[in-house]
Amino acid sequence: MPKYWLMKSEADVYSIDDLRRDGRTLWDGVRNYQARNNMKEMKEGDLVLYYHSRQSPSAVTGLARVVRESYPDPTQFDPGHKYFDEKSSEEDPRWWLVDIEFVRAFDHPVGLPDIKARSDLSEMVLVRNSRLSVQPVLEQEFQTVLKMAGEAMP
DNA sequence: GCCAACGTTGGC
DNA sequence: GCCAACGTTGGC
């Protein structure tokens, strides 16, 4: 059985349409341990709610799927890169990432206010801990958000 | 753009 | 190991 997750990006940095264009991407640049640990838990085939933060309203805008399980984030080893981490090493990498692929963009994104308005979504990590950029989602929560978007299960 | 909430760093 | 200072995230 696949597990369910939510990943955040700012639309002007990397939007669901950017992911559609690229087909797949590596989720680099995560420098938060909790988010990293969540990516280490991901398995191929897990489904991801794609979320645009820092827009009005912030919203779940589509779906993605995990296509490669965690491996070291290459940007941490590149001294010229903004995500370079001098305290990490190839022998003992600190930061890990996964590859995801585009599944679909929603015709009707599900806004954060609508999510917050639902009592059956009040325990979502998105509601509880707004700062975590890679977070687990319960199957029930995933299905509820899909239904709110007017989408069927992939 | 502001700022509250949160996570991280580093002095002690 | 505590906690003040600092940096970042993201809702509004």
PDB file of C-alpha atoms (C1' of nucleotides) in Angstrom:
ATOM      1  CA  MET A   1       0.000   0.000   0.000  1.00  0.00           C
ATOM      2  CA  PRO A   2       1.269   3.453  -0.860  1.00  0.00           C
ATOM      3  CA  LYS A   3       1.672   6.025   1.841  1.00  0.00           C
ATOM      4  CA  TYR A   4       0.639   9.640   1.545  1.00  0.00           C
ATOM      5  CA  TRP A   5       2.590  12.852   1.933  1.00  0.00           C
ATOM      6  CA  LEU A   6       2.394  16.572   1.340  1.00  0.00           C
ATOM      7  CA  MET A   7       5.243  18.611  -0.129  1.00  0.00           C
ATOM      8  CA  LYS A   8       5.407  22.384  -0.256  1.00  0.00           C
ATOM      9  CA  SER A   9       6.880  24.709  -2.790  1.00  0.00           C
ATOM     10  CA  GLU A  10       6.415  28.337  -3.604  1.00  0.00           C
ATOM     11  CA  ALA A  11       4.778  28.629  -6.999  1.00  0.00           C
ATOM     12  CA  ASP A  12       7.318  31.154  -8.256  1.00  0.00           C
ATOM     13  CA  VAL A  13      10.174  28.862  -7.229  1.00  0.00           C
ATOM     14  CA  TYR A  14       8.881  25.530  -8.532  1.00  0.00           C
ATOM     15  CA  SER A  15       5.190  25.120  -9.262  1.00  0.00           C
ATOM     16  CA  ILE A  16       3.054  22.129 -10.195  1.00  0.00           C
ATOM     17  CA  ASP A  17       3.232  23.417 -13.780  1.00  0.00           C
ATOM     18  CA  ASP A  18       7.032  23.353 -13.607  1.00  0.00           C
ATOM     19  CA  LEU A  19       6.753  19.733 -12.486  1.00  0.00           C
ATOM     20  CA  ARG A  20       4.351  18.998 -15.343  1.00  0.00           C
ATOM     21  CA  ARG A  21       6.832  20.501 -17.799  1.00  0.00           C
ATOM     22  CA  ASP A  22       9.793  18.549 -16.378  1.00  0.00           C
ATOM     23  CA  GLY A  23       7.884  15.301 -15.853  1.00  0.00           C
ATOM     24  CA  ARG A  24       9.968  14.514 -12.795  1.00  0.00           C
ATOM     25  CA  THR A  25      12.402  16.243 -10.485  1.00  0.00           C
ATOM     26  CA  LEU A  26      14.659  15.721  -7.514  1.00  0.00           C
ATOM     27  CA  TRP A  27      13.416  17.457  -4.372  1.00  0.00           C
ATOM     28  CA  ASP A  28      16.650  19.186  -3.446  1.00  0.00           C
ATOM     29  CA  GLY A  29      17.339  21.905  -0.936  1.00  0.00           C
ATOM     30  CA  VAL A  30      15.498  20.497   2.077  1.00  0.00           C
ATOM     31  CA  ARG A  31      17.570  21.529   5.106  1.00  0.00           C
ATOM     32  CA  ASN A  32      15.241  20.596   7.924  1.00  0.00           C
ATOM     33  CA  TYR A  33      15.747  17.324   9.783  1.00  0.00           C
ATOM     34  CA  GLN A  34      12.105  16.449  10.228  1.00  0.00           C
ATOM     35  CA  ALA A  35      11.405  17.013   6.539  1.00  0.00           C
ATOM     36  CA  ARG A  36      14.484  14.994   5.632  1.00  0.00           C
ATOM     37  CA  ASN A  37      13.426  12.137   7.901  1.00  0.00           C
ATOM     38  CA  ASN A  38      10.058  12.091   6.205  1.00  0.00           C
ATOM     39  CA  MET A  39      11.707  11.797   2.787  1.00  0.00           C
ATOM     40  CA  LYS A  40      13.809   8.897   4.065  1.00  0.00           C
ATOM     41  CA  GLU A  41      10.554   7.125   4.905  1.00  0.00           C
ATOM     42  CA  MET A  42       9.142   7.502   1.406  1.00  0.00           C
ATOM     43  CA  LYS A  43       8.773   4.504  -0.875  1.00  0.00           C
ATOM     44  CA  GLU A  44       8.401   4.277  -4.622  1.00  0.00           C
ATOM     45  CA  GLY A  45       4.732   4.660  -5.506  1.00  0.00           C
ATOM     46  CA  ASP A  46       3.817   6.820  -2.518  1.00  0.00           C
ATOM     47  CA  LEU A  47       1.470   9.658  -3.427  1.00  0.00           C
ATOM     48  CA  VAL A  48       2.139  13.317  -2.732  1.00  0.00           C
ATOM     49  CA  LEU A  49      -0.193  16.287  -2.348  1.00  0.00           C
ATOM     50  CA  TYR A  50       1.585  19.177  -4.061  1.00  0.00           C
ATOM     51  CA  TYR A  51       1.134  22.408  -2.123  1.00  0.00           C
ATOM     52  CA  HIS A  52       1.857  26.006  -3.061  1.00  0.00           C
ATOM     53  CA  SER A  53       2.832  28.077  -0.024  1.00  0.00           C
ATOM     54  CA  ARG A  54       3.110  31.837   0.352  1.00  0.00           C
ATOM     55  CA  GLN A  55       0.376  32.691  -2.048  1.00  0.00           C
ATOM     56  CA  SER A  56      -3.153  33.848  -1.473  1.00  0.00           C
ATOM     57  CA  PRO A  57      -4.629  31.497  -0.657  1.00  0.00           C
ATOM     58  CA  SER A  58      -1.995  28.814  -0.237  1.00  0.00           C
ATOM     59  CA  ALA A  59      -3.403  25.630  -1.725  1.00  0.00           C
ATOM     60  CA  VAL A  60      -2.999  22.002  -2.666  1.00  0.00           C
ATOM     61  CA  THR A  61      -2.631  22.347  -6.426  1.00  0.00           C
ATOM     62  CA  GLY A  62      -1.984  18.828  -7.646  1.00  0.00           C
ATOM     63  CA  LEU A  63      -0.599  15.347  -7.219  1.00  0.00           C
ATOM     64  CA  ALA A  64       2.831  13.822  -7.561  1.00  0.00           C
ATOM     65  CA  ARG A  65       4.266  10.352  -7.031  1.00  0.00           C
ATOM     66  CA  VAL A  66       7.538   9.165  -5.516  1.00  0.00           C
ATOM     67  CA  VAL A  67       9.607   7.522  -8.269  1.00  0.00           C
ATOM     68  CA  ARG A  68      12.965   7.110  -6.537  1.00  0.00           C
ATOM     69  CA  GLU A  69      13.589   6.444  -2.880  1.00  0.00           C
ATOM     70  CA  SER A  70      15.928   8.567  -0.810  1.00  0.00           C
ATOM     71  CA  TYR A  71      19.540   9.218  -1.778  1.00  0.00           C
ATOM     72  CA  PRO A  72      22.003  11.967  -0.830  1.00  0.00           C
ATOM     73  CA  ASP A  73      21.096  15.461  -2.024  1.00  0.00           C
ATOM     74  CA  PRO A  74      23.926  16.256  -4.475  1.00  0.00           C
ATOM     75  CA  THR A  75      23.702  20.006  -3.871  1.00  0.00           C
ATOM     76  CA  GLN A  76      25.121  19.624  -0.350  1.00  0.00           C
ATOM     77  CA  PHE A  77      28.534  18.630  -1.788  1.00  0.00           C
ATOM     78  CA  ASP A  78      28.817  21.465  -4.309  1.00  0.00           C
ATOM     79  CA  PRO A  79      30.761  24.406  -2.834  1.00  0.00           C
ATOM     80  CA  GLY A  80      29.335  26.730  -5.465  1.00  0.00           C
ATOM     81  CA  HIS A  81      25.746  25.837  -4.717  1.00  0.00           C
ATOM     82  CA  LYS A  82      23.461  27.773  -2.419  1.00  0.00           C
ATOM     83  CA  TYR A  83      22.536  24.521  -0.675  1.00  0.00           C
ATOM     84  CA  PHE A  84      26.187  23.564  -0.026  1.00  0.00           C
ATOM     85  CA  ASP A  85      26.760  22.231   3.499  1.00  0.00           C
ATOM     86  CA  GLU A  86      30.376  22.254   4.646  1.00  0.00           C
ATOM     87  CA  LYS A  87      29.528  20.041   7.598  1.00  0.00           C
ATOM     88  CA  SER A  88      28.322  17.231   5.355  1.00  0.00           C
ATOM     89  CA  SER A  89      30.493  14.675   3.534  1.00  0.00           C
ATOM     90  CA  GLU A  90      30.078  12.033   0.827  1.00  0.00           C
ATOM     91  CA  GLU A  91      30.953   9.352   3.413  1.00  0.00           C
ATOM     92  CA  ASP A  92      28.296  10.558   5.825  1.00  0.00           C
ATOM     93  CA  PRO A  93      25.752  12.667   3.990  1.00  0.00           C
ATOM     94  CA  ARG A  94      23.535  14.840   6.086  1.00  0.00           C
ATOM     95  CA  TRP A  95      20.782  15.658   3.574  1.00  0.00           C
ATOM     96  CA  TRP A  96      18.690  13.225   1.570  1.00  0.00           C
ATOM     97  CA  LEU A  97      16.048  13.636  -1.088  1.00  0.00           C
ATOM     98  CA  VAL A  98      13.656  11.706  -3.305  1.00  0.00           C
ATOM     99  CA  ASP A  99      12.595  11.998  -6.936  1.00  0.00           C
ATOM    100  CA  ILE A 100       8.946  12.701  -7.680  1.00  0.00           C
ATOM    101  CA  GLU A 101       6.984  12.681 -10.915  1.00  0.00           C
ATOM    102  CA  PHE A 102       4.030  14.734 -12.063  1.00  0.00           C
ATOM    103  CA  VAL A 103       0.662  13.008 -11.763  1.00  0.00           C
ATOM    104  CA  ARG A 104      -1.861  15.788 -12.319  1.00  0.00           C
ATOM    105  CA  ALA A 105      -2.724  19.397 -11.599  1.00  0.00           C
ATOM    106  CA  PHE A 106      -6.099  20.139 -10.034  1.00  0.00           C
ATOM    107  CA  ASP A 107      -8.688  22.165 -11.952  1.00  0.00           C
ATOM    108  CA  HIS A 108      -9.909  23.292  -8.546  1.00  0.00           C
ATOM    109  CA  PRO A 109      -7.042  23.693  -6.034  1.00  0.00           C
ATOM    110  CA  VAL A 110      -7.948  23.157  -2.408  1.00  0.00           C
ATOM    111  CA  GLY A 111      -7.165  26.305  -0.428  1.00  0.00           C
ATOM    112  CA  LEU A 112      -5.796  26.309   3.092  1.00  0.00           C
ATOM    113  CA  PRO A 113      -8.846  28.157   4.497  1.00  0.00           C
ATOM    114  CA  ASP A 114     -11.089  25.365   3.188  1.00  0.00           C
ATOM    115  CA  ILE A 115      -8.855  22.756   4.777  1.00  0.00           C
ATOM    116  CA  LYS A 116      -8.841  24.632   8.083  1.00  0.00           C
ATOM    117  CA  ALA A 117     -12.632  24.914   7.986  1.00  0.00           C
ATOM    118  CA  ARG A 118     -13.090  21.147   8.105  1.00  0.00           C
ATOM    119  CA  SER A 119     -13.187  19.431  11.451  1.00  0.00           C
ATOM    120  CA  ASP A 120     -12.127  16.111   9.901  1.00  0.00           C
ATOM    121  CA  LEU A 121      -8.876  17.742   8.733  1.00  0.00           C
ATOM    122  CA  SER A 122      -8.068  19.531  11.976  1.00  0.00           C
ATOM    123  CA  GLU A 123      -5.326  17.040  12.810  1.00  0.00           C
ATOM    124  CA  MET A 124      -3.476  17.466   9.517  1.00  0.00           C
ATOM    125  CA  VAL A 125       0.178  18.359  10.009  1.00  0.00           C
ATOM    126  CA  LEU A 126      -0.458  21.204   7.580  1.00  0.00           C
ATOM    127  CA  VAL A 127      -2.846  22.698  10.116  1.00  0.00           C
ATOM    128  CA  ARG A 128      -0.874  21.725  13.203  1.00  0.00           C
ATOM    129  CA  ASN A 129       2.663  22.617  12.108  1.00  0.00           C
ATOM    130  CA  SER A 130       2.566  25.100   9.299  1.00  0.00           C
ATOM    131  CA  ARG A 131       6.347  25.206   8.922  1.00  0.00           C
ATOM    132  CA  LEU A 132       7.098  21.611   7.993  1.00  0.00           C
ATOM    133  CA  SER A 133       7.712  21.393   4.243  1.00  0.00           C
ATOM    134  CA  VAL A 134       7.568  17.610   3.833  1.00  0.00           C
ATOM    135  CA  GLN A 135       4.933  15.971   5.956  1.00  0.00           C
ATOM    136  CA  PRO A 136       2.932  12.748   6.309  1.00  0.00           C
ATOM    137  CA  VAL A 137      -0.762  12.680   5.389  1.00  0.00           C
ATOM    138  CA  LEU A 138      -3.248  10.060   6.569  1.00  0.00           C
ATOM    139  CA  GLU A 139      -5.086   8.065   3.899  1.00  0.00           C
ATOM    140  CA  GLN A 140      -8.378   9.490   5.128  1.00  0.00           C
ATOM    141  CA  GLU A 141      -7.016  13.040   4.896  1.00  0.00           C
ATOM    142  CA  PHE A 142      -5.646  12.378   1.437  1.00  0.00           C
ATOM    143  CA  GLN A 143      -8.986  11.093   0.216  1.00  0.00           C
ATOM    144  CA  THR A 144     -10.835  14.015   1.765  1.00  0.00           C
ATOM    145  CA  VAL A 145      -8.595  16.562   0.041  1.00  0.00           C
ATOM    146  CA  LEU A 146      -9.009  14.743  -3.275  1.00  0.00           C
ATOM    147  CA  LYS A 147     -12.767  14.806  -2.869  1.00  0.00           C
ATOM    148  CA  MET A 148     -12.685  18.534  -2.074  1.00  0.00           C
ATOM    149  CA  ALA A 149     -10.760  19.063  -5.314  1.00  0.00           C
ATOM    150  CA  GLY A 150     -13.334  17.051  -7.220  1.00  0.00           C
ATOM    151  CA  GLU A 151     -10.695  14.511  -8.190  1.00  0.00           C
ATOM    152  CA  ALA A 152     -10.691  10.720  -8.258  1.00  0.00           C
ATOM    153  CA  MET A 153      -7.937   8.549  -6.817  1.00  0.00           C
ATOM    154  CA  PRO A 154      -5.071   8.143  -9.293  1.00  0.00           C
TER     155      PRO A 154
ATOM    156  C1'  DG B   1       5.678  43.283   3.549  1.00  0.00           C
ATOM    157  C1'  DC B   2       5.014  42.196   8.395  1.00  0.00           C
ATOM    158  C1'  DC B   3       5.776  39.358  11.983  1.00  0.00           C
ATOM    159  C1'  DA B   4       4.653  35.068  14.861  1.00  0.00           C
ATOM    160  C1'  DA B   5       6.221  30.652  15.273  1.00  0.00           C
ATOM    161  C1'  DC B   6       9.608  27.624  14.868  1.00  0.00           C
ATOM    162  C1'  DG B   7      14.339  25.537  14.272  1.00  0.00           C
ATOM    163  C1'  DT B   8      19.267  26.061  14.770  1.00  0.00           C
ATOM    164  C1'  DT B   9      23.546  27.824  16.582  1.00  0.00           C
ATOM    165  C1'  DG B  10      26.824  28.795  19.850  1.00  0.00           C
ATOM    166  C1'  DG B  11      28.413  31.042  24.275  1.00  0.00           C
ATOM    167  C1'  DC B  12      28.578  29.942  28.791  1.00  0.00           C
TER     168       DC B  12
ATOM    169  C1'  DG C   1      22.695  21.193  28.642  1.00  0.00           C
ATOM    170  C1'  DC C   2      20.453  25.666  28.909  1.00  0.00           C
ATOM    171  C1'  DC C   3      18.814  29.373  26.564  1.00  0.00           C
ATOM    172  C1'  DA C   4      19.497  33.933  24.116  1.00  0.00           C
ATOM    173  C1'  DA C   5      20.222  35.381  19.662  1.00  0.00           C
ATOM    174  C1'  DC C   6      19.578  34.709  15.189  1.00  0.00           C
ATOM    175  C1'  DG C   7      17.675  33.052  10.667  1.00  0.00           C
ATOM    176  C1'  DT C   8      13.836  31.149   8.104  1.00  0.00           C
ATOM    177  C1'  DT C   9       9.190  29.873   6.912  1.00  0.00           C
ATOM    178  C1'  DG C  10       4.837  30.871   5.631  1.00  0.00           C
ATOM    179  C1'  DG C  11       0.064  32.751   6.944  1.00  0.00           C
ATOM    180  C1'  DC C  12      -2.046  36.806   6.646  1.00  0.00           C
TER     181       DC C  12
END
